[in-house]
């Protein structure tokens, strides 16, 4: 499947210098989206994943589909102030700005084999924050998966202790 051709690159969004990877074009192709979810789910099954941890917001699209496919529970890592119950928080720096992620204290239980899910790996700060949240709650992170990887930003280096997977990798910004 030619997945890279289904991603739209938008220069200077949301600010000058960023080339935004728009996944809505891939989501709009039912065969491509289903194919990605099936392949991703197969990998998570082979790694014995017992819980999905999806990162707000576009990670929810993939995380929800994977949790449904695998019939495993879904945990949400959300931007600050969105979760209504008791939370823990991790801060991180983004390709454009800084932010934090929060998770409910009961979203992951001791011994869970956790798959972290997001749409895109850039510098790796967001995913590392989600990993730390999972680990603080006693989870073991056995897969860190993305649809897209901006390989030229070397996010993998920040995540080198973990198995990182992606389906579309960009070697350069263009
Ligand atoms: P990072 O923490 O640097 O790995 O940034 C990853 C997060 O920022 C993901 O949740 C992405 O959705 C978002 N992101 C960063 N850079 C881009 C980009 N060029 N296009 C689309 N989303 C991006």
Short mmCIF file of C-alpha atoms and ligand atoms in Angstrom, two decimals:
data_model
loop_
_atom_site.label_atom_id
_atom_site.label_comp_id
_atom_site.label_asym_id
_atom_site.label_seq_id
_atom_site.Cartn_x
_atom_site.Cartn_y
_atom_site.Cartn_z
CA UNK A 1 0.00 0.00 0.00
CA UNK A 2 1.39 3.44 -0.98
CA UNK A 3 0.67 5.28 2.26
CA UNK A 4 3.04 8.24 1.91
CA UNK A 5 1.10 9.49 -1.12
CA UNK A 6 -2.00 9.80 1.10
CA UNK A 7 -0.40 12.32 3.48
CA UNK A 8 -0.76 16.02 2.63
CA UNK A 9 2.14 18.30 3.61
CA UNK A 10 1.10 21.85 4.50
CA UNK A 11 4.01 24.33 4.69
CA UNK A 12 3.99 27.01 7.41
CA UNK A 13 1.15 25.54 9.48
CA UNK A 14 0.44 26.22 12.31
CA UNK A 15 3.36 28.66 12.15
CA UNK A 16 6.17 29.60 9.74
CA UNK A 17 8.85 26.93 9.32
CA UNK A 18 6.66 23.94 10.26
CA UNK A 19 5.59 21.53 7.52
CA UNK A 20 2.38 20.09 8.95
CA UNK A 21 1.59 16.48 8.04
CA UNK A 22 -2.15 16.34 7.38
CA UNK A 23 -3.50 12.81 7.95
CA UNK A 24 -7.12 13.60 7.01
CA UNK A 25 -6.40 12.54 3.42
CA UNK A 26 -5.33 9.07 4.62
CA UNK A 27 -8.29 8.84 7.00
CA UNK A 28 -10.52 9.63 4.02
CA UNK A 29 -9.30 6.51 2.23
CA UNK A 30 -11.16 3.63 3.88
CA UNK A 31 -8.87 0.89 2.50
CA UNK A 32 -5.72 2.69 3.61
CA UNK A 33 -6.99 3.51 7.11
CA UNK A 34 -8.30 -0.04 7.67
CA UNK A 35 -5.08 -1.51 6.29
CA UNK A 36 -2.98 0.52 8.70
CA UNK A 37 -5.16 -0.42 11.68
CA UNK A 38 -5.05 -4.12 10.78
CA UNK A 39 -1.26 -4.18 10.43
CA UNK A 40 -0.80 -2.12 13.61
CA UNK A 41 -3.21 -4.35 15.55
CA UNK A 42 -1.42 -7.50 14.38
CA UNK A 43 1.88 -6.17 15.69
CA UNK A 44 0.36 -5.22 19.07
CA UNK A 45 -1.26 -8.65 19.33
CA UNK A 46 2.12 -10.32 18.72
CA UNK A 47 3.62 -8.20 21.52
CA UNK A 48 0.95 -9.23 24.01
CA UNK A 49 -0.40 -5.72 24.55
CA UNK A 50 -3.04 -5.52 27.30
CA UNK A 51 -3.79 -1.78 27.12
CA UNK A 52 -3.63 1.04 24.58
CA UNK A 53 -2.50 4.50 25.73
CA UNK A 54 -3.58 7.05 23.10
CA UNK A 55 -2.25 10.62 23.00
CA UNK A 56 -4.58 13.60 22.44
CA UNK A 57 -5.82 14.44 19.93
CA UNK A 58 -5.01 12.58 16.71
CA UNK A 59 -3.66 9.60 18.65
CA UNK A 60 -7.24 8.99 19.80
CA UNK A 61 -8.27 8.18 16.21
CA UNK A 62 -5.78 5.32 15.97
CA UNK A 63 -5.98 4.29 19.63
CA UNK A 64 -9.75 3.92 19.57
CA UNK A 65 -9.69 1.80 16.43
CA UNK A 66 -6.88 -0.40 17.79
CA UNK A 67 -8.57 -0.92 21.16
CA UNK A 68 -11.75 -1.96 19.38
CA UNK A 69 -9.89 -4.27 17.01
CA UNK A 70 -7.94 -5.98 19.81
CA UNK A 71 -10.68 -5.78 22.45
CA UNK A 72 -8.24 -4.31 24.96
CA UNK A 73 -8.91 -1.32 27.25
CA UNK A 74 -8.14 2.21 26.08
CA UNK A 75 -6.39 4.82 28.27
CA UNK A 76 -6.20 8.51 27.34
CA UNK A 77 -3.25 10.89 27.76
CA UNK A 78 -4.86 14.36 27.58
CA UNK A 79 -3.88 18.00 27.60
CA UNK A 80 -4.04 19.63 31.09
CA UNK A 81 -7.45 20.32 32.59
CA UNK A 82 -9.45 18.00 30.33
CA UNK A 83 -9.68 14.96 32.59
CA UNK A 84 -12.29 15.23 35.36
CA UNK A 85 -10.90 12.86 38.01
CA UNK A 86 -7.55 12.45 39.85
CA UNK A 87 -4.59 12.81 37.49
CA UNK A 88 -0.82 12.73 37.28
CA UNK A 89 1.04 15.08 34.91
CA UNK A 90 4.23 15.11 32.78
CA UNK A 91 5.59 18.16 30.95
CA UNK A 92 7.45 18.05 27.63
CA UNK A 93 8.72 20.29 24.84
CA UNK A 94 7.03 20.10 21.45
CA UNK A 95 8.38 20.85 17.96
CA UNK A 96 6.33 24.04 18.31
CA UNK A 97 6.09 25.12 22.00
CA UNK A 98 5.79 23.31 25.34
CA UNK A 99 2.91 21.41 26.85
CA UNK A 100 1.92 18.77 29.41
CA UNK A 101 -0.01 15.53 29.37
CA UNK A 102 -2.23 14.15 32.11
CA UNK A 103 -3.67 10.71 32.76
CA UNK A 104 -6.25 9.42 35.22
CA UNK A 105 -4.60 7.61 38.10
CA UNK A 106 -6.61 4.47 37.44
CA UNK A 107 -6.16 4.48 33.64
CA UNK A 108 -3.35 1.91 33.75
CA UNK A 109 -2.84 -0.86 36.29
CA UNK A 110 0.32 -2.53 37.60
CA UNK A 111 1.60 -5.13 35.13
CA UNK A 112 -0.21 -3.79 32.06
CA UNK A 113 1.65 -4.29 28.77
CA UNK A 114 1.07 -0.86 27.28
CA UNK A 115 1.15 0.28 23.63
CA UNK A 116 1.59 4.06 23.29
CA UNK A 117 -0.18 5.37 20.17
CA UNK A 118 0.06 8.72 18.35
CA UNK A 119 -0.24 10.00 14.79
CA UNK A 120 3.25 11.40 14.41
CA UNK A 121 6.74 11.18 15.94
CA UNK A 122 8.66 14.47 15.72
CA UNK A 123 11.18 15.17 18.52
CA UNK A 124 9.75 12.41 20.74
CA UNK A 125 8.96 14.61 23.74
CA UNK A 126 5.22 13.96 23.65
CA UNK A 127 5.61 10.19 23.43
CA UNK A 128 8.22 10.17 26.20
CA UNK A 129 5.82 12.05 28.49
CA UNK A 130 3.11 9.45 27.77
CA UNK A 131 5.58 6.63 28.42
CA UNK A 132 6.52 8.15 31.78
CA UNK A 133 2.86 8.45 32.75
CA UNK A 134 2.32 4.77 31.91
CA UNK A 135 5.39 3.73 33.88
CA UNK A 136 4.45 5.83 36.92
CA UNK A 137 1.22 3.83 37.09
CA UNK A 138 3.08 0.49 36.91
CA UNK A 139 2.70 -0.24 33.20
CA UNK A 140 5.40 -1.78 31.01
CA UNK A 141 5.64 -0.01 27.64
CA UNK A 142 6.09 -2.75 25.01
CA UNK A 143 5.33 -0.75 21.85
CA UNK A 144 5.47 2.94 20.86
CA UNK A 145 3.70 3.32 17.53
CA UNK A 146 3.05 6.14 15.07
CA UNK A 147 1.54 6.46 11.65
CA UNK A 148 4.25 8.97 10.63
CA UNK A 149 7.84 9.54 11.71
CA UNK A 150 9.83 12.70 10.95
CA UNK A 151 13.08 10.74 11.00
CA UNK A 152 15.23 13.84 10.44
CA UNK A 153 14.23 15.07 13.93
CA UNK A 154 15.70 11.89 15.52
CA UNK A 155 12.82 11.33 17.94
CA UNK A 156 13.87 7.68 18.12
CA UNK A 157 17.01 8.67 19.98
CA UNK A 158 14.90 10.03 22.84
CA UNK A 159 12.90 6.78 22.85
CA UNK A 160 15.83 4.39 22.37
CA UNK A 161 14.93 2.22 25.36
CA UNK A 162 11.59 1.33 23.73
CA UNK A 163 10.43 -0.49 20.59
CA UNK A 164 9.43 2.33 18.21
CA UNK A 165 7.45 1.62 15.02
CA UNK A 166 6.04 3.78 12.25
CA UNK A 167 4.44 3.22 8.83
CA UNK A 168 5.58 6.34 6.93
CA UNK A 169 9.01 7.87 7.54
CA UNK A 170 10.30 11.18 6.16
CA UNK A 171 14.06 11.48 5.81
CA UNK A 172 13.92 15.23 5.24
CA UNK A 173 11.54 18.17 5.80
CA UNK A 174 10.63 18.56 2.11
P1 LIG B 1 7.03 15.64 19.36
O1 LIG B 1 6.75 15.70 20.82
O2 LIG B 1 8.03 16.68 18.94
O3 LIG B 1 7.44 14.25 18.91
O4 LIG B 1 5.69 16.05 18.60
C1 LIG B 1 4.72 15.10 18.32
C2 LIG B 1 3.33 15.64 18.48
O5 LIG B 1 3.17 16.90 17.86
C3 LIG B 1 2.31 14.71 17.86
O6 LIG B 1 1.19 14.61 18.75
C4 LIG B 1 1.95 15.36 16.55
O7 LIG B 1 0.56 15.27 16.31
C5 LIG B 1 2.38 16.82 16.68
N1 LIG B 1 3.24 17.26 15.58
C6 LIG B 1 4.54 17.65 15.68
N2 LIG B 1 5.05 18.02 14.50
C7 LIG B 1 4.07 17.85 13.60
C8 LIG B 1 3.98 18.04 12.18
N3 LIG B 1 5.02 18.48 11.45
N4 LIG B 1 2.79 17.73 11.57
C9 LIG B 1 1.75 17.28 12.30
N5 LIG B 1 1.77 17.09 13.64
C10 LIG B 1 2.91 17.37 14.28
#
